[in-house]
Coordinates of C-alpha atoms and ligand atoms in Angstrom, one line a residue:
X133 CA -2.9 7.8 19.4
X134 CA -4.7 6.4 16.4
X135 CA -7.0 8.6 14.3
X136 CA -10.7 7.9 14.4
X137 CA -12.3 6.2 11.3
X138 CA -16.1 6.0 10.9
X139 CA -17.3 3.2 8.6
X140 CA -20.9 3.9 7.5
X141 CA -22.0 0.2 6.9
X142 CA -21.0 -3.2 8.2
X143 CA -18.2 -4.4 5.8
X144 CA -16.3 -7.7 5.3
X145 CA -14.0 -8.3 8.4
X146 CA -10.7 -8.3 6.4
X147 CA -11.5 -4.7 5.4
X148 CA -12.1 -3.6 8.9
X149 CA -9.0 -5.5 10.1
X150 CA -6.8 -3.7 7.5
X151 CA -8.2 -0.3 8.6
X152 CA -7.4 -1.0 12.2
X153 CA -3.6 -1.0 11.4
X154 CA -3.8 2.8 11.4
X155 CA -7.3 3.8 12.8
X156 CA -9.5 3.4 15.8
X157 CA -12.5 2.0 13.8
X158 CA -16.2 2.7 14.6
X159 CA -18.7 0.7 12.4
X160 CA -22.2 2.0 12.1
X161 CA -24.4 -1.1 12.5
X162 CA -27.1 -0.1 10.0
X163 CA -27.5 -0.5 6.3
X164 CA -29.9 2.5 6.0
X165 CA -28.4 5.5 4.1
X166 CA -26.9 8.3 6.1
X167 CA -29.0 11.5 6.0
X168 CA -27.3 14.9 5.5
X169 CA -27.6 15.4 9.3
X170 CA -26.0 12.0 10.0
X171 CA -23.2 13.0 7.6
X172 CA -22.7 16.4 9.2
X173 CA -22.4 14.7 12.6
X174 CA -19.9 12.1 11.3
X175 CA -17.8 14.8 9.6
X176 CA -17.5 16.6 13.0
X177 CA -16.9 13.4 15.1
X178 CA -14.2 11.5 13.1
X179 CA -10.8 12.1 11.3
X180 CA -11.8 10.0 8.3
X181 CA -14.9 8.3 7.0
X182 CA -15.5 5.3 4.8
X183 CA -18.9 6.0 3.2
X184 CA -20.8 4.3 0.4
X185 CA -23.5 5.1 -2.1
X186 CA -26.8 6.6 -0.9
X187 CA -25.0 8.3 2.1
X188 CA -26.0 11.9 1.5
X189 CA -22.8 14.0 1.8
X190 CA -24.5 17.1 0.4
X191 CA -23.4 20.8 0.7
X192 CA -25.6 21.0 3.8
X193 CA -23.5 18.3 5.5
X194 CA -20.3 20.2 4.9
X195 CA -21.6 23.6 5.8
X196 CA -20.8 25.3 9.1
X197 CA -18.0 25.1 11.7
X198 CA -16.1 22.3 13.5
X199 CA -15.3 19.9 10.7
X200 CA -12.8 17.3 11.9
X201 CA -12.8 14.9 9.0
X202 CA -10.1 15.3 6.3
X203 CA -10.9 12.2 4.0
X204 CA -13.9 10.5 2.6
X205 CA -12.6 7.2 1.3
X206 CA -15.6 6.1 -0.7
X207 CA -16.5 2.4 -1.0
X208 CA -17.4 2.3 -4.7
X209 CA -16.3 3.9 -8.0
X210 CA -19.4 6.1 -8.3
X211 CA -19.4 9.1 -5.9
X212 CA -22.4 11.1 -7.0
X213 CA -23.8 11.0 -3.4
X214 CA -20.9 13.2 -2.4
X215 CA -20.8 16.9 -3.2
X216 CA -17.1 16.9 -4.2
X217 CA -17.0 20.7 -4.6
X218 CA -18.4 21.3 -1.1
X219 CA -15.9 18.7 0.3
X220 CA -13.0 20.5 -1.4
X221 CA -14.1 23.8 -0.1
X222 CA -14.3 22.3 3.4
X223 CA -10.8 20.8 3.1
X224 CA -12.0 17.2 2.8
X225 CA -10.4 15.0 0.2
X226 CA -12.4 12.3 -1.6
X227 CA -11.2 9.0 -3.0
X228 CA -13.0 6.1 -4.8
X229 CA -12.4 2.5 -5.9
X230 CA -11.9 2.3 -9.6
X231 CA -11.0 -1.0 -11.2
X232 CA -12.1 -3.2 -8.3
X233 CA -15.6 -3.0 -9.6
X234 CA -15.1 -3.3 -13.3
X235 CA -15.3 -7.0 -14.2
X236 CA -18.2 -7.8 -11.8
X237 CA -20.3 -4.9 -13.1
X238 CA -19.6 -5.9 -16.7
X239 CA -20.7 -9.4 -15.8
X240 CA -24.0 -8.1 -14.5
X241 CA -24.4 -6.1 -17.7
X242 CA -24.0 -9.4 -19.7
X243 CA -26.5 -11.1 -17.3
X244 CA -29.0 -8.3 -18.1
X245 CA -28.4 -8.5 -21.8
X246 CA -28.8 -12.3 -22.0
X247 CA -31.8 -12.4 -19.6
X248 CA -33.6 -9.7 -21.4
X249 CA -32.9 -10.9 -25.0
X250 CA -33.7 -14.6 -24.2
X251 CA -36.7 -13.8 -21.9
X252 CA -35.1 -15.7 -19.0
X253 CA -36.9 -13.9 -16.2
X254 CA -40.3 -14.4 -18.0
X255 CA -39.5 -18.1 -18.5
X256 CA -38.4 -18.6 -14.9
X257 CA -41.6 -16.9 -13.6
X258 CA -43.7 -19.1 -15.8
X259 CA -42.0 -22.3 -14.6
X260 CA -42.1 -21.3 -10.9
X261 CA -45.8 -20.5 -11.2
X262 CA -46.4 -24.1 -12.5
X263 CA -47.5 -22.8 -15.9
X264 CA -44.9 -24.6 -18.0
X265 CA -46.4 -27.3 -20.2
X266 CA -43.2 -28.5 -21.8
X267 CA -41.0 -27.5 -24.8
X268 CA -42.6 -26.5 -28.1
X269 CA -41.0 -24.8 -31.1
X270 CA -42.6 -21.4 -30.8
X271 CA -42.5 -20.9 -27.0
X272 CA -40.9 -17.8 -25.5
X273 CA -38.9 -16.9 -28.6
X274 CA -36.4 -14.2 -27.8
X275 CA -33.7 -12.4 -29.6
X276 CA -30.4 -14.0 -30.7
X277 CA -27.6 -11.9 -29.2
X278 CA -24.6 -13.5 -31.0
X279 CA -23.6 -11.5 -34.0
X280 CA -25.8 -8.5 -33.2
X281 CA -24.6 -4.9 -32.6
X282 CA -23.8 -3.4 -29.2
X283 CA -23.9 0.3 -28.5
X284 CA -22.0 1.6 -25.4
X285 CA -22.7 5.0 -24.0
X286 CA -19.6 5.8 -21.9
X287 CA -16.6 3.8 -23.0
X288 CA -14.6 3.9 -19.8
X289 CA -13.4 1.0 -17.7
X290 CA -16.8 -0.7 -17.4
X291 CA -18.0 0.2 -20.9
X292 CA -14.8 -1.4 -22.4
X293 CA -15.1 -4.5 -20.2
X294 CA -18.7 -5.0 -21.4
X295 CA -17.7 -4.4 -25.1
X296 CA -14.8 -6.8 -24.7
X297 CA -17.2 -9.6 -23.4
X298 CA -19.7 -8.9 -26.2
X299 CA -17.1 -8.7 -29.0
X300 CA -14.9 -11.6 -28.1
X301 CA -17.5 -13.8 -26.4
X302 CA -20.6 -13.1 -28.6
X303 CA -19.1 -11.9 -31.9
X304 CA -20.9 -8.6 -31.6
X305 CA -20.0 -5.5 -33.5
X306 CA -19.3 -2.6 -31.2
X307 CA -20.2 1.1 -31.6
X308 CA -20.0 3.7 -28.8
X309 CA -20.4 7.3 -27.7
X310 CA -18.0 9.0 -25.3
X311 CA -17.6 12.7 -24.5
X312 CA -13.9 12.5 -25.3
X313 CA -12.0 10.5 -28.0
X314 CA -11.2 7.0 -26.9
X315 CA -8.1 6.0 -28.8
X316 CA -7.8 2.4 -27.5
X317 CA -11.2 0.8 -26.9
X318 CA -9.5 -2.6 -26.5
X319 CA -11.2 -4.2 -29.6
X320 CA -12.3 -3.2 -33.0
X321 CA -15.0 -0.6 -32.3
X322 CA -16.4 2.6 -33.9
X323 CA -16.8 5.8 -32.0
X324 CA -19.9 7.7 -33.2
X325 CA -20.7 11.4 -32.9
X326 CA -23.9 11.4 -30.8
X327 CA -26.0 9.3 -28.5
X328 CA -28.8 9.2 -31.0
X329 CA -26.5 7.7 -33.7
X330 CA -25.4 5.0 -31.4
X331 CA -28.9 4.2 -30.2
X332 CA -30.2 4.2 -33.7
X333 CA -27.9 1.5 -35.1
X334 CA -27.6 -0.7 -32.1
X335 CA -29.5 -3.9 -31.2
X336 CA -28.4 -3.6 -27.6
X337 CA -27.6 -0.3 -25.9
X338 CA -25.7 -0.2 -22.6
X339 CA -25.3 2.9 -20.4
X340 CA -21.9 3.1 -18.5
X341 CA -21.3 6.9 -17.9
X342 CA -21.0 8.3 -14.3
X343 CA -23.8 10.2 -12.7
X344 CA -22.8 13.9 -12.9
X345 CA -24.9 17.1 -13.3
X346 CA -24.0 16.8 -17.1
X347 CA -25.3 13.2 -17.4
X348 CA -28.6 13.7 -15.5
X349 CA -31.4 12.5 -17.9
X350 CA -28.7 12.1 -20.6
X351 CA -30.9 9.4 -22.0
X352 CA -34.3 11.0 -22.6
X353 CA -37.4 10.6 -24.8
X354 CA -35.4 11.8 -27.8
X355 CA -32.8 9.1 -27.3
X356 CA -35.4 6.4 -27.0
X357 CA -37.1 7.7 -30.1
X358 CA -33.9 7.0 -32.0
X359 CA -33.8 3.3 -31.0
X360 CA -34.8 0.4 -33.2
X361 CA -38.2 -1.0 -32.2
X362 CA -36.4 -4.3 -31.7
X363 CA -33.7 -2.6 -29.5
X364 CA -32.9 -3.6 -25.9
X365 CA -31.8 -0.9 -23.4
X366 CA -29.5 -1.8 -20.5
X367 CA -28.5 0.4 -17.6
X368 CA -25.8 -0.6 -15.1
X369 CA -24.5 2.9 -14.3
X370 CA -26.8 5.1 -12.2
X371 CA -30.6 5.5 -12.4
X372 CA -30.9 9.3 -12.8
X373 CA -28.8 9.2 -16.0
X374 CA -32.0 7.9 -17.6
X375 CA -35.4 9.7 -17.7
X376 CA -37.2 6.8 -16.1
X377 CA -40.7 8.1 -17.2
X378 CA -39.4 8.3 -20.8
X379 CA -38.1 4.8 -20.6
X380 CA -41.4 3.5 -19.3
X381 CA -43.3 5.3 -22.1
X382 CA -40.9 3.9 -24.7
X383 CA -41.5 0.3 -23.3
X384 CA -45.3 0.7 -22.9
X385 CA -45.7 2.1 -26.5
X386 CA -43.5 -0.7 -28.0
X387 CA -41.1 2.0 -29.2
X388 CA -38.3 -0.3 -27.8
X389 CA -38.4 -4.1 -27.3
X390 CA -37.1 -4.5 -23.7
X391 CA -34.9 -3.3 -20.9
X392 CA -32.5 -4.7 -18.4
X393 CA -31.9 -2.5 -15.3
X394 CA -29.6 -2.8 -12.3
X395 CA -30.2 0.8 -11.1
X396 CA -33.2 3.1 -10.8
X397 CA -33.9 6.9 -10.8
X398 CA -35.4 6.8 -7.3
X399 CA -33.7 3.8 -6.0
X400 CA -34.9 1.6 -4.1
X401 CA -38.3 2.6 -5.4
X402 CA -39.0 0.8 -8.7
X403 CA -42.1 2.0 -10.4
X404 CA -45.0 -0.5 -10.6
X405 CA -45.1 0.2 -14.4
X406 CA -41.6 -1.4 -14.7
X407 CA -42.4 -4.3 -12.4
X408 CA -45.6 -5.1 -14.4
X409 CA -43.7 -5.5 -17.8
X410 CA -42.6 -9.0 -18.7
X411 CA -40.0 -7.7 -21.2
X412 CA -38.0 -5.9 -18.5
X413 CA -35.3 -7.5 -16.3
X414 CA -35.0 -5.9 -12.9
X415 CA -32.0 -6.5 -10.6
X416 CA -31.5 -4.8 -7.2
X417 CA -28.2 -3.0 -7.9
X418 CA -26.2 -6.2 -7.9
X419 CA -23.3 -4.9 -10.0
X420 CA -20.5 -5.6 -7.5
X421 CA -22.4 -8.0 -5.2
X422 CA -19.8 -10.7 -4.7
X423 CA -17.8 -11.2 -1.5
X424 CA -14.4 -11.1 -3.0
X425 CA -15.3 -8.0 -5.0
X426 CA -16.7 -6.1 -2.0
X427 CA -13.6 -7.1 0.0
X428 CA -11.4 -5.8 -2.8
X429 CA -13.4 -2.5 -3.0
X430 CA -13.0 -2.2 0.8
X431 CA -9.3 -2.9 0.7
X432 CA -8.8 -0.3 -2.0
X433 CA -10.7 2.3 0.1
X434 CA -8.4 1.3 3.1
X435 CA -5.3 1.8 0.9
X436 CA -6.3 5.4 0.5
X437 CA -7.0 5.7 4.3
X438 CA -3.5 4.3 5.1
X439 CA -1.8 6.6 2.6
X440 CA -3.7 9.5 4.2
X441 CA -2.5 8.4 7.7
X442 CA 1.1 8.2 6.4
X443 CA 0.8 11.7 4.9
X444 CA 1.3 10.2 1.4
X445 CA -0.4 11.1 -1.9
X446 CA -3.8 9.4 -2.2
X447 CA -3.8 6.7 -4.9
X448 CA -7.4 7.2 -6.0
X449 CA -8.2 10.9 -5.3
X450 CA -11.2 12.3 -7.1
X451 CA -11.6 15.5 -5.2
Ligands
LIG158 N1 -24.4 -1.2 -11.0 C1 -23.4 -1.1 -10.2 O1 -23.3 -1.8 -9.2 C2 -22.2 -0.3 -10.6 C3 -20.9 -0.7 -10.3 C4 -19.8 0.0 -10.6 C5 -20.0 1.3 -11.2 N2 -21.2 1.7 -11.5 C6 -21.4 3.0 -12.2 O2 -20.7 2.9 -13.4 C7 -20.0 4.2 -13.7 C8 -18.9 4.0 -14.6 O3 -17.8 3.4 -14.0 P1 -16.4 3.3 -14.7 O4 -15.4 2.7 -13.7 O5 -16.5 2.7 -16.0 O6 -16.0 4.9 -14.9 P2 -15.0 5.5 -16.0 O7 -14.8 6.9 -15.5 O8 -13.9 4.6 -16.3 O9 -15.9 5.6 -17.4 C9 -16.9 6.5 -17.6 C10 -16.8 6.9 -19.1 O10 -17.9 7.8 -19.3 C11 -17.4 8.9 -20.1 N3 -18.2 10.1 -19.8 C12 -18.3 10.8 -18.7 N4 -19.2 11.8 -18.9 C13 -19.8 11.7 -20.1 C14 -20.7 12.3 -20.8 N5 -21.3 13.4 -20.3 N6 -21.0 11.9 -22.1 C15 -20.4 10.9 -22.6 N7 -19.4 10.2 -22.0 C16 -19.1 10.6 -20.7 C17 -15.9 9.1 -19.6 O11 -15.2 9.8 -20.6 C18 -15.5 7.7 -19.4 O12 -15.0 7.1 -20.6 C19 -19.7 4.7 -12.2 O13 -19.6 6.1 -12.2 C20 -20.8 4.1 -11.4 O14 -21.8 5.1 -11.2 C21 -22.4 0.9 -11.2
LIG159 O1 -20.3 2.8 -7.9 C1 -20.1 1.6 -7.5 O2 -18.9 1.2 -7.4 C2 -21.2 0.7 -7.3 O3 -22.5 1.2 -7.7 C3 -21.2 0.1 -5.9 O4 -21.5 -1.3 -6.1

């Protein structure tokens, strides 16, 4: 008899089809995040689960008797919604989908950089509102990205893919901060000793670290104070890495020139203060939102599920 797999959101059909090779698949027909109580029930009702971000696999969900699930094959590289320690203690393995998300997320970072620097959102809003009166030499003057300096906080897969695009595509000099030494950043780039140093010398700063207890509010008021007043701040990683109130204060006071955000501290709540500022580009967590990318992410999660069903080593184990 096939093992039981619970998929917490509707996913592209090829992903479900691939999972059916080894599992009896139940798909939850809702896009609302799973509460800890929903997660606790799923952990007791199924042999494996394919969850995604915002599903709250907290310590509370793993606590107590009767756990049947042995694998959480997460859909996505970021797994900060799963208490990996609690999962491990309960005998539940956790996997993720590194690599499948890298290029698409780097592309969204470039979208944010260019839109923010060149005031594209502001221009589009003006045009759609019927306020455009035609080209003139001093209209909507933005910042020229080509040849400026990029600072990356977190030079992993996505950080490197962003830096590569900026260096080879836009002739940008690259500096970065990473907690460990990065020997091969993939292009000429200087690793600096602190976040403040990187933020202080960069024209554009991009955050690409994972959300962990160590990175909560890693970017705070002190980090924003180090930035150039002409600097642009971009976050494609996770919202709670940034002290959002400090970001708002830095933007409102003119301490920094603009921001481009794909993620928010209390997602999907986006503060009115951010929505009111023309110099801020706001995207709804679009990093991997392309059908082939979401399919690839799903198939990578399924590879882990199939390996688990065959009793093999899990290719993308994180816990
Ligand atoms: N917006 C989106 O849709 C989207 C899509 C994909 C990934 N993400 C986020 O991007 C994150 C990064 O993904 P990745 O594949 O590049 O991960 P990765 O593990 O390849 O890279 C993370 C880098 O950050 C560094 N790092 C970790 N903790 C640090 C710290 N405390 N200080 C400094 N550096 C630190 C690591 O050494 C590593 O080089 C994911 O964890 C996820 O949360 C967002
Ligand atoms: O962590 C990830 O992979 C993304 O945020 C999902 O798109």
